[in-house]
CSV table of C-alpha atoms in Angstrom, one decimal:
chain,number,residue,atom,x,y,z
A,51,UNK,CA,-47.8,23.3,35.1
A,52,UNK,CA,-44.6,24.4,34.0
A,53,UNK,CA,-41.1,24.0,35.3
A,54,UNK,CA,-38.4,25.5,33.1
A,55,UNK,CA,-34.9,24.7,34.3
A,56,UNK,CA,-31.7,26.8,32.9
A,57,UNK,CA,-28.1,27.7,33.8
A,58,UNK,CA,-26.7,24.5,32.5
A,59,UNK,CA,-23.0,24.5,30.7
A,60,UNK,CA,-19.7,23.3,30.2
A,61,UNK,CA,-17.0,24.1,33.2
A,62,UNK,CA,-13.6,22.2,34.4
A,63,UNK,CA,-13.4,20.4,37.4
A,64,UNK,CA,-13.9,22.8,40.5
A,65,UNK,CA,-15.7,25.1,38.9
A,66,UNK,CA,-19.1,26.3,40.0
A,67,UNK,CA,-22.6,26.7,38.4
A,68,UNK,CA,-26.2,28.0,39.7
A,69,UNK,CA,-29.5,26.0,38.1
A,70,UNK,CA,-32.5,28.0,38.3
A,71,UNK,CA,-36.0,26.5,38.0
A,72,UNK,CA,-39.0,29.1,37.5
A,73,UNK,CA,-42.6,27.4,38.1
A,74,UNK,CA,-45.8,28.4,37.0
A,75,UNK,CA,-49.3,27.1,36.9
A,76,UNK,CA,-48.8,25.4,40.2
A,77,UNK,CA,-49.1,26.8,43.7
A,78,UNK,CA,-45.6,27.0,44.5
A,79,UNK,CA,-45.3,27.4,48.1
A,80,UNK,CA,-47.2,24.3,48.8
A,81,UNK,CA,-45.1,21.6,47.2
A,82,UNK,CA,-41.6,20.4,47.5
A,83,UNK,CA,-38.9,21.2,45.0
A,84,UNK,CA,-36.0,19.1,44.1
A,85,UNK,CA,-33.3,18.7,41.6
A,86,UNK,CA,-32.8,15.2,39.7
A,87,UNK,CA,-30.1,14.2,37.5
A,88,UNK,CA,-30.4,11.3,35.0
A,89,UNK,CA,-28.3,8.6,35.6
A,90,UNK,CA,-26.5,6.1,33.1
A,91,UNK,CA,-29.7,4.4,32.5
A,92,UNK,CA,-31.4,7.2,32.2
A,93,UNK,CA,-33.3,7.1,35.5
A,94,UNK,CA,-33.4,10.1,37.4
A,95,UNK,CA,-31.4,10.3,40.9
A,96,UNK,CA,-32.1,12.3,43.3
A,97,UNK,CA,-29.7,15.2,44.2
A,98,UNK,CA,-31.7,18.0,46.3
A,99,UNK,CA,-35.1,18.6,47.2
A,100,UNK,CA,-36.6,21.4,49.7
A,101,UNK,CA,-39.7,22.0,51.7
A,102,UNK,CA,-38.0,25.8,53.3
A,103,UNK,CA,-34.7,27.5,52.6
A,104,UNK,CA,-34.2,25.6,56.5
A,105,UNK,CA,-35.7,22.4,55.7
A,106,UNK,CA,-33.6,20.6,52.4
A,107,UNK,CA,-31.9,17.5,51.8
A,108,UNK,CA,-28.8,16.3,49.7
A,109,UNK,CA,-27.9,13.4,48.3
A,110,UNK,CA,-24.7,11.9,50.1
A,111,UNK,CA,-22.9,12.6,47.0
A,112,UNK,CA,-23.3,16.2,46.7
A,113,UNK,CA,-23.5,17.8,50.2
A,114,UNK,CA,-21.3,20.0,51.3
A,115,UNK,CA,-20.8,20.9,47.4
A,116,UNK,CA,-24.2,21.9,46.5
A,117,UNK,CA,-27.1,24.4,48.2
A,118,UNK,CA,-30.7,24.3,46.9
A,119,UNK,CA,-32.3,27.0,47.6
A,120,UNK,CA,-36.1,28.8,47.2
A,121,UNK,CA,-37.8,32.2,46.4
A,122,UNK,CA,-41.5,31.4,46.7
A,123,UNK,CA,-42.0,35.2,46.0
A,124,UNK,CA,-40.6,34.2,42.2
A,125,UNK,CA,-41.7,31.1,42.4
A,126,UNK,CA,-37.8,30.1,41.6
A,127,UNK,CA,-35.7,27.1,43.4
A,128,UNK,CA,-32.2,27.3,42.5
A,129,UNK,CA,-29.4,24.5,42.7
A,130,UNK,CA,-25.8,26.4,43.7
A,131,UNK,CA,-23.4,23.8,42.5
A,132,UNK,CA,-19.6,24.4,43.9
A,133,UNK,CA,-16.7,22.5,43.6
A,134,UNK,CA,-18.0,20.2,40.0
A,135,UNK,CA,-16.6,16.8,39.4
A,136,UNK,CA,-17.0,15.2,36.3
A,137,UNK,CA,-19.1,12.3,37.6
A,138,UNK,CA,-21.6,15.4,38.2
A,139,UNK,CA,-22.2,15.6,34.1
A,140,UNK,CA,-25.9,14.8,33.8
A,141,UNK,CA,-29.0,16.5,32.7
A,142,UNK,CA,-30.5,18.1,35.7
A,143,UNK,CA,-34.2,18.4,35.9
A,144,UNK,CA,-36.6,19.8,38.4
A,145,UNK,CA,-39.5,18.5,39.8
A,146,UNK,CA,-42.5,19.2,42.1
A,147,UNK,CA,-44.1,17.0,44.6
A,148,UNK,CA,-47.3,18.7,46.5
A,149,UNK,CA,-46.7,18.9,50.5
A,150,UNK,CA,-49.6,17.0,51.6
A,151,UNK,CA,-48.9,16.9,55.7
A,152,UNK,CA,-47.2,19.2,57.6
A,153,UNK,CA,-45.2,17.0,59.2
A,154,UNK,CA,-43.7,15.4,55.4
A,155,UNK,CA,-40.0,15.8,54.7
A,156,UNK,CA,-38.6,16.1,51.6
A,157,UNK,CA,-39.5,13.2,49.1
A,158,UNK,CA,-35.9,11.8,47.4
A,159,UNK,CA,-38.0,8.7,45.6
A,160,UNK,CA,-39.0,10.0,42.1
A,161,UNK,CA,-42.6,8.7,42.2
A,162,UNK,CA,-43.1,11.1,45.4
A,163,UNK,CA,-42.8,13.6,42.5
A,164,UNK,CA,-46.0,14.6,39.8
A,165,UNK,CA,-44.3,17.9,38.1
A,166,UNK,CA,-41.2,17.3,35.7
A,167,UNK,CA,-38.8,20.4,34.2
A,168,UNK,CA,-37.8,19.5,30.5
A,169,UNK,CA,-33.9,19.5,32.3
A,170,UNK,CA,-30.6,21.1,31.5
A,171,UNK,CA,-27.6,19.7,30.7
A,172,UNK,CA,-24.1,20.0,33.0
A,173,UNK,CA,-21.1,19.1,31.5
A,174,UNK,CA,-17.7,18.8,33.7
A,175,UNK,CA,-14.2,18.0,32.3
A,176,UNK,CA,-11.1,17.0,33.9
């Protein structure tokens, strides 16, 4: 399985950037996607995941800013991220999780997850 993130940069504060993540080696359509950052410790927080382009969740901190989004037909999620702040500077990284009920929603805990993106860094300034 690989999950290779890019899109990362350097913008000022309210500036906008798009993550992609491009999967292979798994079967994409079954399994949740989501977005981590690493936090000061290093230990990944969860910012987005999705199950459907109408079935996502956000982290309280980012919604309203940033849309996670899926084309299973590239096998792509993306993470539209609007309106930056510099407490969003992190490495993002994607992950997978397999869907393993239909009734699941969208794991945020990051043992839920078994697939890990090598990340990409985000830098903010003020």
């Amino acid at each position: 399985v690989q999950l290779q993130a890019s899109g990362g940069g350097s913008v000022q504060a309210g500036g906008s950037l798009r993550l992609s993540c491009a999967a292979s080696g798994l079967f994409f359509g079954s399994n949740f996607m989501a977005w981590f950052r690493q936090g000061p410790g290093g230990q990944p927080l969860f910012v987005a995941g999705i199950r459907r382009n109408d079935n996502t969740r956000y982290a309280d901190s980012v919604k309203g800013r940033f849309t996670i989004s899926r084309d299973n037909a590239k096998n792509t999620v993306y993470l539209q991220m609007n309106s930056l702040k510099p407490e969003d500077t992190a490495v993002y990284v994607c992950a997978a999780a397999p869907i393993r009920s239909i009734l699941a929603t969208v794991p945020i805990e990051e043992s839920q997850y078994n697939n890990w993106g090598q990340g990409t860094q985000v830098t903010v300034s003020s």
